[in-house]
Short mmCIF file of C-alpha atoms in Angstrom, two decimals:
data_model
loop_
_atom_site.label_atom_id
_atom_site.label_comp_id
_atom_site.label_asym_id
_atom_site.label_seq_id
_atom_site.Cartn_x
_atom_site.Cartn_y
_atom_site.Cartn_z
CA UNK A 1 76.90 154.63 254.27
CA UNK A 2 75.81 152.48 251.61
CA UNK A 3 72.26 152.07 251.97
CA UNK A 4 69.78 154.60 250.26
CA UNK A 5 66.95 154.42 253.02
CA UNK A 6 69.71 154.70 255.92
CA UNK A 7 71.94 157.81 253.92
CA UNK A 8 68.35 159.56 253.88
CA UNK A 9 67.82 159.51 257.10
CA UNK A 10 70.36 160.63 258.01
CA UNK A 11 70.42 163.83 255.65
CA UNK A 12 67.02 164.28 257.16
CA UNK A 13 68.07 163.90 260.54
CA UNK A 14 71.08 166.73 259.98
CA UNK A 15 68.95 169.02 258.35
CA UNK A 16 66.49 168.69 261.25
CA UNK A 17 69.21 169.17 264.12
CA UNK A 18 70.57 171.88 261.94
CA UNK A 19 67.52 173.90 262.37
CA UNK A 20 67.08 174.10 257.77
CA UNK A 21 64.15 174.69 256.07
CA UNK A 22 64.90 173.20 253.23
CA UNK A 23 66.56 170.97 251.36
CA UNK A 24 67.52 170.77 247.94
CA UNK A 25 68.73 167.60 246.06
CA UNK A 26 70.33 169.11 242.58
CA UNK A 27 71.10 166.98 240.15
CA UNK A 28 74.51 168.03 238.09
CA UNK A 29 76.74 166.62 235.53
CA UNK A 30 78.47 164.19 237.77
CA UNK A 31 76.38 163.47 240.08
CA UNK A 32 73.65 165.26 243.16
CA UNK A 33 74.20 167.98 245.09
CA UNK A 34 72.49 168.37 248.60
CA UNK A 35 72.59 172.29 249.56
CA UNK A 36 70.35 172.94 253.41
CA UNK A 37 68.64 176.30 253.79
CA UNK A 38 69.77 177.45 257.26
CA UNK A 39 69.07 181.13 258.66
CA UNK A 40 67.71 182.04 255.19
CA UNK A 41 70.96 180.84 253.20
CA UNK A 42 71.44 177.82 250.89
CA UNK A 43 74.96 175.77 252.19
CA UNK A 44 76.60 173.07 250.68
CA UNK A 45 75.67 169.89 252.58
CA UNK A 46 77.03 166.71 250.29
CA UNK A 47 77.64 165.28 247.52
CA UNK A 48 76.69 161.82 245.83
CA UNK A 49 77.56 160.32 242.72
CA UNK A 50 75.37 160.06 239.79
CA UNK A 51 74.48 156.33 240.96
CA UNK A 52 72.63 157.51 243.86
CA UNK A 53 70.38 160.24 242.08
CA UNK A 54 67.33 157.92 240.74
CA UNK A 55 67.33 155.70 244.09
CA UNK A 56 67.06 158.97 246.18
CA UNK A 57 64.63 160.78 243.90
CA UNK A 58 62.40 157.74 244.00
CA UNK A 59 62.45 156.18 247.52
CA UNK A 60 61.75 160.14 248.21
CA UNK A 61 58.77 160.32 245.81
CA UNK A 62 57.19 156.75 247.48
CA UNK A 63 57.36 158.46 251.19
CA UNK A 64 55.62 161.41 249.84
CA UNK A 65 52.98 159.43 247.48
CA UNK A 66 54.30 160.52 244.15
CA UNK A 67 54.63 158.93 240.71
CA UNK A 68 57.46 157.13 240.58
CA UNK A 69 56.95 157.00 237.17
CA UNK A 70 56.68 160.70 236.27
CA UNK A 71 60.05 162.28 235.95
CA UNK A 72 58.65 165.08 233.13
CA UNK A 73 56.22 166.57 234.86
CA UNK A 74 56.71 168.69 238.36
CA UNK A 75 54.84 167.32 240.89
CA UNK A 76 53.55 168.11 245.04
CA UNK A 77 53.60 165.80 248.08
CA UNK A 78 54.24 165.31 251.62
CA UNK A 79 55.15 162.94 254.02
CA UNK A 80 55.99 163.19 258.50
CA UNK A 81 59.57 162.82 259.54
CA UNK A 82 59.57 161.00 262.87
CA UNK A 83 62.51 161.12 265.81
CA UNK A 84 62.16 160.18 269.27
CA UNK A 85 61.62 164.23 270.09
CA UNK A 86 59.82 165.64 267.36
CA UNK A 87 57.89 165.21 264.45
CA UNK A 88 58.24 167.14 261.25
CA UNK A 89 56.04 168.00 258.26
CA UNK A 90 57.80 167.70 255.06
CA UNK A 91 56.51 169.22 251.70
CA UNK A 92 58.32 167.61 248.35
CA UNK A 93 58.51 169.59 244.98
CA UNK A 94 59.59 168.59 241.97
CA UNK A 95 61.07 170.21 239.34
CA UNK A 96 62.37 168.37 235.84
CA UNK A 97 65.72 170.18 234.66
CA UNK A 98 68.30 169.26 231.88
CA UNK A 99 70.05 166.96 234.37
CA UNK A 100 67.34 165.56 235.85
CA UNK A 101 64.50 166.03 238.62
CA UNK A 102 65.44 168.19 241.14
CA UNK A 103 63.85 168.41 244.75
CA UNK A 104 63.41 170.57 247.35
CA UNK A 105 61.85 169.55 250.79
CA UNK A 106 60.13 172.05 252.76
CA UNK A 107 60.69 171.26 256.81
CA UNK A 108 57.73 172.45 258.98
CA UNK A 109 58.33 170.99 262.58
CA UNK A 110 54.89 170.37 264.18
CA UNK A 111 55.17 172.35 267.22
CA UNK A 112 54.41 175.89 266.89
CA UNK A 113 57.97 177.63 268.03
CA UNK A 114 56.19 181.15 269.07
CA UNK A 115 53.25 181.36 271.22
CA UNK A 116 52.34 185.31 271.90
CA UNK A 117 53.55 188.41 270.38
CA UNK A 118 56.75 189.45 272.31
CA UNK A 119 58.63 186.32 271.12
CA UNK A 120 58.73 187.38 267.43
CA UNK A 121 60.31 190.07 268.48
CA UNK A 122 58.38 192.85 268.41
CA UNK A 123 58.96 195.86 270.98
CA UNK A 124 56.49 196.92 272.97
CA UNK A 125 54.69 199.71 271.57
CA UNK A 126 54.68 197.39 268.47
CA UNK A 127 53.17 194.91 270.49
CA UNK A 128 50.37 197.48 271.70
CA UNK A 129 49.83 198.85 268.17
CA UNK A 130 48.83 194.80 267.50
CA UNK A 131 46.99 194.09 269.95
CA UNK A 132 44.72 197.04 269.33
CA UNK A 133 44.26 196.06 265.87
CA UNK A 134 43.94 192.20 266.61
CA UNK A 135 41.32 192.73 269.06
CA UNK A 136 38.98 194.74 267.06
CA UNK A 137 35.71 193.51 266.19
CA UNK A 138 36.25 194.10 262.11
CA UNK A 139 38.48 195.36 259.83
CA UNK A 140 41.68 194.11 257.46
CA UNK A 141 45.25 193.31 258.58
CA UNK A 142 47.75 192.72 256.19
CA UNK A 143 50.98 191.50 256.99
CA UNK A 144 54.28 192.05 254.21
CA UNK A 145 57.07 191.09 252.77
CA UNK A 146 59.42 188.71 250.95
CA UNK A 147 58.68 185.09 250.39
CA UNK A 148 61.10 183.45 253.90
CA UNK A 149 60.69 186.83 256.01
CA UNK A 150 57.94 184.98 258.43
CA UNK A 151 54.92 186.58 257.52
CA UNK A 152 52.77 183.24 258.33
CA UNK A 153 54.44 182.91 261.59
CA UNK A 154 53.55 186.58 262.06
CA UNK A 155 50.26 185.47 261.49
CA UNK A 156 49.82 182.68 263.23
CA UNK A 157 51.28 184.43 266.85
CA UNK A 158 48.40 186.98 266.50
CA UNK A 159 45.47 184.21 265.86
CA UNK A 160 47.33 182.44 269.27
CA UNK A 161 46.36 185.63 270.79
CA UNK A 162 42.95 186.10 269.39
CA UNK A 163 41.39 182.37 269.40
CA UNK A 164 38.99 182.04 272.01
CA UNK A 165 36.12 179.86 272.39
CA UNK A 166 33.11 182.31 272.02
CA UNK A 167 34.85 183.21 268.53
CA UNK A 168 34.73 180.94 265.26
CA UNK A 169 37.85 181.48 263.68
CA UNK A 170 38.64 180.05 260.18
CA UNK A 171 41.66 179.81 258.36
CA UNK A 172 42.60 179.21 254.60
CA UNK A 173 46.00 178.12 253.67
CA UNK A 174 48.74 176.81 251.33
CA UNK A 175 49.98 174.96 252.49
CA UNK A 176 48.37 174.57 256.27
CA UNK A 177 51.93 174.98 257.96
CA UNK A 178 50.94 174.25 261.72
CA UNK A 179 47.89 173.28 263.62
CA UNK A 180 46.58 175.18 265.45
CA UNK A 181 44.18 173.82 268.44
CA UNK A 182 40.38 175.71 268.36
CA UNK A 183 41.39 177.05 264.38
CA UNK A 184 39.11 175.62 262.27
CA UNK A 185 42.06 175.14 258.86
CA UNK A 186 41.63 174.81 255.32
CA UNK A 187 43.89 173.05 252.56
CA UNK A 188 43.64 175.42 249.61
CA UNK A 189 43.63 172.78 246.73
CA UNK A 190 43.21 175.19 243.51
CA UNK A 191 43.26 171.49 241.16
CA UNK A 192 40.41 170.52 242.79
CA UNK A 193 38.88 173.68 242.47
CA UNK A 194 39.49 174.93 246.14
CA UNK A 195 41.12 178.51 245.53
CA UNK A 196 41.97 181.07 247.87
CA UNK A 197 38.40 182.97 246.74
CA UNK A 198 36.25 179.95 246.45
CA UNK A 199 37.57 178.99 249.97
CA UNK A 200 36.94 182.84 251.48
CA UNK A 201 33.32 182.75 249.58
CA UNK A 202 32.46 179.49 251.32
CA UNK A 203 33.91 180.55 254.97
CA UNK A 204 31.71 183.43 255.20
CA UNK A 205 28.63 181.13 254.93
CA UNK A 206 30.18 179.42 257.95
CA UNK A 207 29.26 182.35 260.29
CA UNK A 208 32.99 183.23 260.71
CA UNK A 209 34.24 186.04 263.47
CA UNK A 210 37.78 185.65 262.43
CA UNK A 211 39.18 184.57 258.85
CA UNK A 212 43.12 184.36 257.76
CA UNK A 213 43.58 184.22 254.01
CA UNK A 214 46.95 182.62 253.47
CA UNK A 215 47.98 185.38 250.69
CA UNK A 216 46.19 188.10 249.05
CA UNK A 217 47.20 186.57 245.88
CA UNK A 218 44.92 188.52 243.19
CA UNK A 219 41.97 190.98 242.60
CA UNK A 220 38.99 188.48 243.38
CA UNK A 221 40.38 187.24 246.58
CA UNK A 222 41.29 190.78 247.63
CA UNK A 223 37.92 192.01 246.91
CA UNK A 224 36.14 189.12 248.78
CA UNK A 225 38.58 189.64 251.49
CA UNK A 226 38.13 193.46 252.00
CA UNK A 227 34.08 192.96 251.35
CA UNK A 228 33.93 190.61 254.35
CA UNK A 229 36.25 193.09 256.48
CA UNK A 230 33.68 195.33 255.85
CA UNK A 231 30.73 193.21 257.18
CA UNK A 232 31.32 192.66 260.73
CA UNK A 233 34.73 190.00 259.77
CA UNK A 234 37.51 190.12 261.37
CA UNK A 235 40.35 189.89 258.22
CA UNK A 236 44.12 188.27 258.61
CA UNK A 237 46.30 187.66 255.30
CA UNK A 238 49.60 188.58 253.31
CA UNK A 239 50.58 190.68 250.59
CA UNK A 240 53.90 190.75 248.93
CA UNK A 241 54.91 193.97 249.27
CA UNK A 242 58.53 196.14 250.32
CA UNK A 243 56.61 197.66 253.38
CA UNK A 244 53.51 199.40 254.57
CA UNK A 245 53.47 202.02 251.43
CA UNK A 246 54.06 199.80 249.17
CA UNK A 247 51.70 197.76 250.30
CA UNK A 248 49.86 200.54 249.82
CA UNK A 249 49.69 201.01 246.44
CA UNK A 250 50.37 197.20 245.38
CA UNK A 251 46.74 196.67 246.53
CA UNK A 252 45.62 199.80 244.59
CA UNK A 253 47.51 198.38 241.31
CA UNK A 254 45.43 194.87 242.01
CA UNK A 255 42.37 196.88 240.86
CA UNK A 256 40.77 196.91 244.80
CA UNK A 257 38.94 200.62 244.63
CA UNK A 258 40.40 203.27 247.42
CA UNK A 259 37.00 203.01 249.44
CA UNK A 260 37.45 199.90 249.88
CA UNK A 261 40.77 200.45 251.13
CA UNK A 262 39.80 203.45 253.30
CA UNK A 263 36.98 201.71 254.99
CA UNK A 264 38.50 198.43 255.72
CA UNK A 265 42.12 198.40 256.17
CA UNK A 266 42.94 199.15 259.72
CA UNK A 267 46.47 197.98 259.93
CA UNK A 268 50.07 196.90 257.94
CA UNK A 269 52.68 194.86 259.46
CA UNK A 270 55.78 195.03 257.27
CA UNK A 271 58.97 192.94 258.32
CA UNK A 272 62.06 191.20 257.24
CA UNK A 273 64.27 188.56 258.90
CA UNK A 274 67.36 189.41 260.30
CA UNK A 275 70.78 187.09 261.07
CA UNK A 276 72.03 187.06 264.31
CA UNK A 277 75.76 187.18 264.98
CA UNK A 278 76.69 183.88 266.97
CA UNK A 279 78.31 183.82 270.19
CA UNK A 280 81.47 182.35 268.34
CA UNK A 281 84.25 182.34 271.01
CA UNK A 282 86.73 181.51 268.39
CA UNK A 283 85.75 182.69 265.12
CA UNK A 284 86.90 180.28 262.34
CA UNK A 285 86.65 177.58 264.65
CA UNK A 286 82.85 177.44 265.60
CA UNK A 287 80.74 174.02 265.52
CA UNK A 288 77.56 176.31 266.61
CA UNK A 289 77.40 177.92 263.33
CA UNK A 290 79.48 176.04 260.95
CA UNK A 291 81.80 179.15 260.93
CA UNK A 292 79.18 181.33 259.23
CA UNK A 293 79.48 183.93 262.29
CA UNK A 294 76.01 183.83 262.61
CA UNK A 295 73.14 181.89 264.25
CA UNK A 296 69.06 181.87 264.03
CA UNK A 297 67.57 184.75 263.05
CA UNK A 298 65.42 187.77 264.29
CA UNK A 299 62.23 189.18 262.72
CA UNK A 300 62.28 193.69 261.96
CA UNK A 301 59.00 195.08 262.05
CA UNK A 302 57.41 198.25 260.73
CA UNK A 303 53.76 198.49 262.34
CA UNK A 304 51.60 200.88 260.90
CA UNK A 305 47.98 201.56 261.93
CA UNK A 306 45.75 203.47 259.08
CA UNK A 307 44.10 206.56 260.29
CA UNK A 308 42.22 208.80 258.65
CA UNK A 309 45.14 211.37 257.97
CA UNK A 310 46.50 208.72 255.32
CA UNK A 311 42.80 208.41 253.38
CA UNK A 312 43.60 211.25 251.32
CA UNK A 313 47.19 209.28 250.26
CA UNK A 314 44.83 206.55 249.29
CA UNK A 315 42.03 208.02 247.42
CA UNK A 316 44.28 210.02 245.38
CA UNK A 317 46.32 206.93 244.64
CA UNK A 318 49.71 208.59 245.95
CA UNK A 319 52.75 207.04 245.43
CA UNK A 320 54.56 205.33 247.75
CA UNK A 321 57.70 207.22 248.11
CA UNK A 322 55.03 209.88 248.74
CA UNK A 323 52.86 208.36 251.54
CA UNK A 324 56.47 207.06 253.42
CA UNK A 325 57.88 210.90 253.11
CA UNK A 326 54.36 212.15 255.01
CA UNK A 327 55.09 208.87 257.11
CA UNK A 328 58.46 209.77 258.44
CA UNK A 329 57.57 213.55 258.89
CA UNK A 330 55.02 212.09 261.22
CA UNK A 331 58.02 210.09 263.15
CA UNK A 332 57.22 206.65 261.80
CA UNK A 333 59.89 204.21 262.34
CA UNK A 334 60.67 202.74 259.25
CA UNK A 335 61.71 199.04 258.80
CA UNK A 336 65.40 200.04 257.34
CA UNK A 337 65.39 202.39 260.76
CA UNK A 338 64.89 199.31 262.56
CA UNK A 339 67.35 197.31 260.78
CA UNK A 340 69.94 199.65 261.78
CA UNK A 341 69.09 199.83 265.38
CA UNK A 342 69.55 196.00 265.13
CA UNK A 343 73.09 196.39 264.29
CA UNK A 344 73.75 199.33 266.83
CA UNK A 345 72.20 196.97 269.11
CA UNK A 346 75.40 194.29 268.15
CA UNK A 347 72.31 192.08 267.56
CA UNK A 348 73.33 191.78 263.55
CA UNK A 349 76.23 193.58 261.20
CA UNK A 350 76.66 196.02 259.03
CA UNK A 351 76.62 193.21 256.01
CA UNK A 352 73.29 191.75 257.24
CA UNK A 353 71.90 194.92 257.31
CA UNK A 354 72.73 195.81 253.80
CA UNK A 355 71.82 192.33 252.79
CA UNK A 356 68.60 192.64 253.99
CA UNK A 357 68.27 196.37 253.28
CA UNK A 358 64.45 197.77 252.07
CA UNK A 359 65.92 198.60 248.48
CA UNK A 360 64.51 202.23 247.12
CA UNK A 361 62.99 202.89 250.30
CA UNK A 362 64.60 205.46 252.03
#
């Protein structure tokens, strides 16, 4: 396959029927190297000599509306990957190194893949614990983790549940990963001034019931966001955080004041993404998952509604091996306790488990 244009396509067609998330063009000594994120791991797709790196990087950068030009400089764009089943949105990123500009391409198919709660997932009394939270009037629900453990999708299954047409439901994100029919979406754009606070600040003049913040990414926007979860506002984001304690105390570190905490935060979702063994009938010798011995993956949860017998954890500014010791006396079931069930389950292994493993948790 000689052609640039036609050798593109198809890497973007593989990646696609591969089910990746990304891809990353890397350019080395003697030549590119195309890796695919699948199930959460980077694998070696192909490699090109050195002769096809500029052509690549630049018929790349015209589809998403780039500088050409530019090659010191990182730089953001986009562009929709058509088939005759599906489109795709893809986000480009560049990145100058020593050898070169180096891509990655985000893949964000266009239909939704989860549309209630149950399909994440979840069990059922996690599924209950939600749904009581989601269909309160006001209050704060934050949902943790990594970056890659699903906490948007997370997100987006519970405003699928709650978006109905006597509500006005807003949401601010970066980027805005899938529509969502009845949501009314924002594109955070922090060079043109559009943060995730200036965005919040201007929603709640738009007589919001429901708002998602993309990511709780500093004090300001935390403040805004627990303020408004205060005032009759229903309040979805992210934190990065291990789990529900340390979510805990990260937003206690960010400078937001305990009675803010107390009085608005009404729930904590905490959850990781899990690989699933494949149904390999000959392992070694499986097309299905490239002999990997896994395919897709499963999201773990932790669910973890705040009563008022944790306010004294939080006023006090406990730690968080503290608040999850009270927790498990209490029989809360812990995200690592879920991870194992997974493998007792024959759902995952013993290797996925430790690779996912809550570290200094438990």
């Amino acid at each position: 396959m000689n052609d640039v244009s036609s050798y593109l396509s198809y890497v973007l067609e593989e990646a696609v029927n591969q089910r990746a998330s990304d891809i990353h063009l890397e350019p080395i000594p003697d030549g590119l190297q195309i890796r695919l994120r699948i199930d959460g791991l980077l694998i070696h797709f192909d490699q090109k000599e050195e002769a096809w790196g500029l052509p690549m990087i630049s018929k790349l950068k015209l589809l998403a509306g780039l500088d050409i030009g530019e090659r010191r400089l990182p730089q953001d764009g986009g562009f929709v990957y058509a088939t005759e089943t599906q489109e795709t949105d893809i986000r480009l990123s560049t990145l100058p190194t020593i050898h070169g500009e180096k891509l990655v391409l985000r893949l964000l198919s266009k239909r939704f893949p989860y549309q209630s709660l149950p399909l994440l997932g979840l069990d059922d009394v996690q599924c209950h614990e939600i749904r009581k939270l989601i269909h309160q009037s006001q209050g704060m629900i934050l949902v943790t983790g990594p970056t890659g453990s699903g906490k948007t999708t997370t997100l987006y299954a519970m405003l699928q549940e709650i978006r109905r047409h006597e509500r006005n439901v807003i949401a601010l994100e970066d980027p805005v990963e899938y529509h969502v029919q009845g949501v009314n979406q924002v594109q955070v754009n922090t060079r043109a001034g559009l943060s995730f606070s200036t965005g919040l600040r201007a929603s709640l003049r738009q007589d919001p019931d429901v708002i998602l913040v993309g990511e709780i990414r500093d004090q300001e926007t935390a403040e805004i966001a627990f303020r408004a979860a205060l005032t009759g506002h229903l309040v979805l984001s992210t934190l990065h955080a291990k789990d529900s304690a340390s979510a805990i105390t990260r937003l206690l570190d960010m400078g937001v004041e305990p009675y803010l905490i107390t009085s608005a935060l009404t729930g904590l979702i905490a959850q990781r993404l899990i690989r699933k063994l494949c149904t390999c009938a000959m392992p070694g010798n499986c097309t299905r998952c490239k002999n990997t011995g896994y395919f897709g993956r499963q999201a773990v949860f932790e669910v973890l509604r705040i009563l008022d017998d944790l306010h004294p954890y939080i006023i006090q500014k406990t730690a968080a091996s503290q608040i999850r010791a009270y927790l498990r006396s209490k029989g809360f079931c812990t995200l690592n306790m879920k991870l194992k069930e997974k493998v007792r389950q024959g759902i995952t292994t013993i290797s996925e488990f430790q690779r996912v493993l809550v570290a200094d948790v438990e």
